[in-house]
CSV table of C-alpha atoms in Angstrom, one decimal:
chain,number,residue,atom,x,y,z
A,24,LYS,CA,13.4,29.1,65.7
A,25,ALA,CA,10.1,30.9,63.6
A,26,GLY,CA,10.7,32.4,60.2
A,27,VAL,CA,8.8,35.9,59.3
A,28,THR,CA,5.2,35.7,59.4
A,29,GLN,CA,3.3,38.1,57.2
A,30,THR,CA,-0.7,38.2,57.7
A,31,PRO,CA,-2.7,38.2,55.9
A,32,ARG,CA,-1.7,36.0,53.0
A,33,TYR,CA,-4.2,37.1,50.7
A,34,LEU,CA,-6.9,39.9,50.6
A,35,ILE,CA,-8.7,41.4,48.1
A,36,LYS,CA,-9.6,45.3,48.2
A,37,THR,CA,-11.7,47.6,46.0
A,38,ARG,CA,-10.0,50.8,44.5
A,39,GLY,CA,-10.3,53.7,47.3
A,40,GLN,CA,-10.0,51.6,50.2
A,41,GLN,CA,-7.1,51.4,52.6
A,42,VAL,CA,-5.3,48.1,53.8
A,43,THR,CA,-2.8,47.5,56.8
A,44,LEU,CA,-0.5,44.6,56.3
A,45,SER,CA,1.3,43.0,59.3
A,46,CYS,CA,4.9,41.2,59.7
A,47,SER,CA,6.5,39.8,62.6
A,48,PRO,CA,10.2,39.5,62.3
A,49,ILE,CA,12.1,36.7,63.6
A,50,SER,CA,12.9,36.5,67.3
A,51,GLY,CA,16.0,39.0,68.0
A,52,HIS,CA,15.7,40.5,64.5
A,53,ARG,CA,15.2,44.7,65.1
A,54,SER,CA,15.2,45.6,61.2
A,55,VAL,CA,12.1,45.0,59.2
A,56,SER,CA,12.0,46.1,55.7
A,57,TRP,CA,9.3,46.1,53.4
A,58,TYR,CA,9.4,45.6,49.3
A,59,GLN,CA,6.5,45.3,46.7
A,60,GLN,CA,6.8,43.0,43.9
A,61,THR,CA,4.9,43.0,40.7
A,62,PRO,CA,5.2,41.4,37.1
A,63,GLY,CA,5.8,45.0,35.6
A,64,GLN,CA,8.3,46.6,37.9
A,65,GLY,CA,10.0,43.7,39.9
A,66,LEU,CA,10.8,43.8,43.4
A,67,GLN,CA,11.0,47.5,44.7
A,68,PHE,CA,11.9,48.8,48.1
A,69,LEU,CA,9.3,50.7,50.2
A,70,PHE,CA,11.0,51.5,53.2
A,71,GLU,CA,13.1,49.7,56.1
A,72,TYR,CA,12.2,50.2,60.1
A,73,PHE,CA,14.9,49.5,62.9
A,74,SER,CA,14.0,50.0,66.4
A,75,GLU,CA,10.8,52.0,65.5
A,76,THR,CA,12.6,54.6,63.5
A,77,GLN,CA,12.0,54.6,59.6
A,78,ARG,CA,15.8,54.8,58.3
A,79,ASN,CA,15.2,54.1,54.6
A,80,LYS,CA,12.4,55.1,52.2
A,81,GLY,CA,12.1,53.9,48.6
A,82,ASN,CA,10.1,56.0,45.9
A,83,PHE,CA,6.7,55.3,46.4
A,84,PRO,CA,3.8,58.2,46.9
A,85,GLY,CA,2.8,58.9,50.7
A,86,ARG,CA,0.1,56.8,50.5
A,87,PHE,CA,2.1,54.1,51.2
A,88,SER,CA,3.3,54.6,55.2
A,89,GLY,CA,4.4,52.3,57.6
A,90,ARG,CA,5.4,51.8,61.4
A,91,GLN,CA,7.2,49.4,63.8
A,92,PHE,CA,6.3,48.7,67.2
A,93,SER,CA,8.7,48.0,70.5
A,94,ASN,CA,8.5,44.6,69.6
A,95,SER,CA,9.8,45.0,66.4
A,96,ARG,CA,6.5,44.0,64.5
A,97,SER,CA,5.8,46.4,61.7
A,98,GLU,CA,2.9,47.0,59.8
A,99,MET,CA,2.5,48.8,56.3
A,100,ASN,CA,-0.4,50.6,55.1
A,101,VAL,CA,-1.9,51.5,51.6
A,102,SER,CA,-4.6,54.2,51.5
A,103,THR,CA,-6.6,55.0,48.9
A,104,LEU,CA,-6.2,51.8,46.9
A,105,GLU,CA,-5.4,51.9,43.1
A,106,LEU,CA,-5.7,49.1,40.6
A,107,GLY,CA,-1.8,49.4,40.4
A,108,ASP,CA,-1.3,48.6,43.9
A,109,SER,CA,-2.2,44.9,43.2
A,110,ALA,CA,1.2,43.0,44.2
A,111,LEU,CA,3.0,40.9,46.6
A,112,TYR,CA,4.2,42.6,49.7
A,113,LEU,CA,7.2,41.3,51.0
A,114,CYS,CA,8.6,41.9,54.4
A,115,ALA,CA,12.2,40.9,55.5
A,116,SER,CA,14.0,41.0,58.7
A,117,SER,CA,17.7,41.3,59.4
A,118,LEU,CA,19.9,40.9,62.5
A,119,VAL,CA,21.9,43.5,61.2
A,120,GLY,CA,21.6,47.0,62.1
A,121,GLY,CA,24.6,48.7,60.9
A,122,THR,CA,25.5,50.2,57.6
A,123,LEU,CA,25.5,47.0,55.8
A,124,THR,CA,22.8,44.6,54.7
A,125,GLY,CA,22.7,41.6,56.9
A,126,GLU,CA,21.2,38.7,55.4
A,127,LEU,CA,17.2,39.4,54.6
A,128,PHE,CA,15.2,36.7,55.7
A,129,PHE,CA,12.0,37.2,54.0
A,130,GLY,CA,8.4,35.9,54.3
A,131,GLU,CA,6.0,34.7,52.3
A,132,GLY,CA,4.1,37.5,51.0
A,133,SER,CA,1.0,39.1,51.3
A,134,ARG,CA,-1.0,39.2,48.0
A,135,LEU,CA,-3.1,42.2,47.7
A,136,THR,CA,-5.5,42.4,44.6
A,137,VAL,CA,-7.3,45.7,44.0
A,138,LEU,CA,-10.5,45.5,42.5
B,8,ALA,CA,22.1,55.7,39.9
B,9,GLN,CA,22.3,52.1,40.7
B,10,SER,CA,21.0,49.6,38.2
B,11,VAL,CA,21.2,45.5,38.3
B,12,THR,CA,20.5,43.9,34.9
B,13,GLN,CA,19.6,40.5,34.5
B,14,PRO,CA,19.7,39.7,30.8
B,15,ASP,CA,18.2,36.5,30.7
B,16,ILE,CA,14.4,36.6,31.5
B,17,HIS,CA,13.8,32.8,31.1
B,18,ILE,CA,16.6,29.9,30.7
B,19,THR,CA,15.9,26.4,30.5
B,20,VAL,CA,18.8,23.6,31.2
B,21,SER,CA,18.3,19.7,31.5
B,22,GLU,CA,18.5,18.2,35.2
B,23,GLY,CA,23.1,17.6,35.3
B,24,ALA,CA,23.9,20.3,33.1
B,25,SER,CA,25.6,23.4,34.6
B,26,LEU,CA,24.1,27.0,35.0
B,27,GLU,CA,25.3,30.1,34.8
B,28,LEU,CA,22.8,33.3,35.1
B,29,ARG,CA,24.3,36.9,34.4
B,30,CYS,CA,24.1,39.8,36.7
B,31,ASN,CA,25.7,43.2,35.6
B,32,TYR,CA,25.5,46.1,38.2
B,33,SER,CA,25.9,49.8,37.6
B,34,TYR,CA,27.0,51.4,41.3
B,35,GLY,CA,28.7,54.2,42.2
B,36,ALA,CA,30.6,52.9,45.1
B,37,THR,CA,32.1,49.5,46.0
B,38,PRO,CA,29.0,47.2,45.5
B,39,TYR,CA,27.9,44.8,47.8
B,40,LEU,CA,25.7,42.2,45.7
B,41,PHE,CA,23.4,39.5,46.3
B,42,TRP,CA,21.9,36.3,44.9
B,43,TYR,CA,18.4,35.3,46.2
B,44,VAL,CA,16.2,32.5,45.0
B,45,GLN,CA,12.4,32.5,44.9
B,46,SER,CA,10.2,29.4,44.7
B,47,PRO,CA,6.7,29.5,43.4
B,48,GLY,CA,4.2,31.2,46.4
B,49,GLN,CA,7.6,31.7,48.6
B,50,GLY,CA,9.5,34.6,50.2
B,51,LEU,CA,12.8,34.8,48.7
B,52,GLN,CA,16.1,33.1,50.1
B,53,LEU,CA,19.7,34.3,50.3
B,54,LEU,CA,21.7,32.2,47.9
B,55,LEU,CA,25.4,34.1,48.9
B,56,LYS,CA,26.4,37.7,49.2
B,57,TYR,CA,29.8,39.5,48.2
B,58,PHE,CA,31.1,42.1,50.5
B,59,SER,CA,34.6,42.2,49.8
B,60,GLY,CA,37.9,39.8,49.7
B,61,ASP,CA,37.9,36.4,47.3
B,62,THR,CA,36.1,37.6,44.6
B,63,LEU,CA,34.8,33.6,44.2
B,64,VAL,CA,32.1,33.3,46.7
B,65,GLN,CA,30.6,30.1,47.7
B,66,GLY,CA,26.4,29.8,48.7
B,67,ILE,CA,24.2,27.4,49.5
B,68,LYS,CA,22.6,24.5,47.7
B,69,GLY,CA,25.8,24.3,45.5
B,70,PHE,CA,25.8,27.8,44.4
B,71,GLU,CA,29.0,29.9,43.7
B,72,ALA,CA,29.4,33.3,42.3
B,73,GLU,CA,32.4,35.4,40.9
B,74,PHE,CA,32.7,39.2,41.0
B,75,LYS,CA,34.6,40.6,38.2
B,76,ARG,CA,34.9,44.5,38.6
B,77,SER,CA,36.0,44.9,35.5
B,78,GLN,CA,33.3,43.8,33.6
B,79,SER,CA,30.5,44.7,36.1
B,80,SER,CA,29.6,41.2,36.7
B,81,PHE,CA,28.6,38.8,39.3
B,82,ASN,CA,27.3,35.7,37.6
B,83,LEU,CA,25.8,32.9,39.2
B,84,ARG,CA,27.1,29.4,38.4
B,85,LYS,CA,26.1,25.7,39.3
B,86,PRO,CA,27.6,22.6,37.9
B,87,SER,CA,25.4,20.4,38.2
B,88,VAL,CA,21.3,21.8,38.1
B,89,HIS,CA,18.7,19.5,39.9
B,90,TRP,CA,15.3,19.5,39.3
B,91,SER,CA,14.5,21.4,42.6
B,92,ASP,CA,16.7,24.2,41.3
B,93,ALA,CA,13.7,25.2,39.1
B,94,ALA,CA,12.8,29.1,40.6
B,95,GLU,CA,13.4,32.3,39.9
B,96,TYR,CA,16.6,33.9,40.7
B,97,PHE,CA,17.3,37.4,41.7
B,98,CYS,CA,20.7,39.3,41.3
B,99,ALA,CA,20.8,42.7,43.9
B,100,VAL,CA,23.0,45.4,44.9
B,101,GLN,CA,22.8,47.1,48.3
B,102,THR,CA,21.8,50.7,48.2
B,103,GLY,CA,21.5,51.6,52.0
B,104,ALA,CA,21.2,49.5,55.2
B,105,ASN,CA,18.9,46.7,54.5
B,106,ASN,CA,17.6,48.3,51.1
B,107,LEU,CA,18.5,46.2,48.1
B,108,PHE,CA,18.1,47.1,44.5
B,109,PHE,CA,17.0,44.3,42.8
B,110,GLY,CA,17.0,42.8,38.9
B,111,THR,CA,14.2,41.9,37.1
B,112,GLY,CA,15.0,38.2,37.8
B,113,THR,CA,15.5,35.0,35.6
B,114,ARG,CA,13.5,32.5,35.8
B,115,LEU,CA,15.0,28.6,35.5
B,116,THR,CA,13.4,25.9,34.1
B,117,VAL,CA,14.8,22.7,34.4
B,118,ILE,CA,14.2,19.6,32.1
B,119,PRO,CA,14.2,15.9,33.3
């Protein structure tokens, strides 16, 4: 069974540009969550999608957005990039869609560098 | 507001020695608690989780954790560390469906 796949794995952008990251969850998983990991702030929750609906959102500015498609694949977009957006962006999928948190299966992440 | 504190930024142990990683949480409701491990260049892997019931939880790779409500703690333990356990360990509390609030992590170094 394939794991969570994130593309691209590495990318370099310049300030002011925008970026789109992709996440393919494990087959059958309908929940996709996104996290930002930085040395200074650690792991921070961005948002979670279930059945194409955003259910939860973390405390990030509106420049960070996401969506989920009918096949559960998800994308996140960051517009008007800032230096502080340099981070490892992790996607996690889960089978559980209720009120509890099921086991989150993480991808290896997309490492974004903003110059 | 929720918080998760991992007071040890970096721990070094000898291979074969026992290990305890500390985690303290603050959360208004009954906490659902997790430990994840991250190897260099990898995503996170779930070691174990506590939702309710027995306060001693067994996980993968020989890890266990004990939930102590009176101390607001969820410490991770392993009786004998292997070199392959070198990684970063994160404690987390659930704050919403599939929404985890993570601690800052503890980096484990294992000396041969």
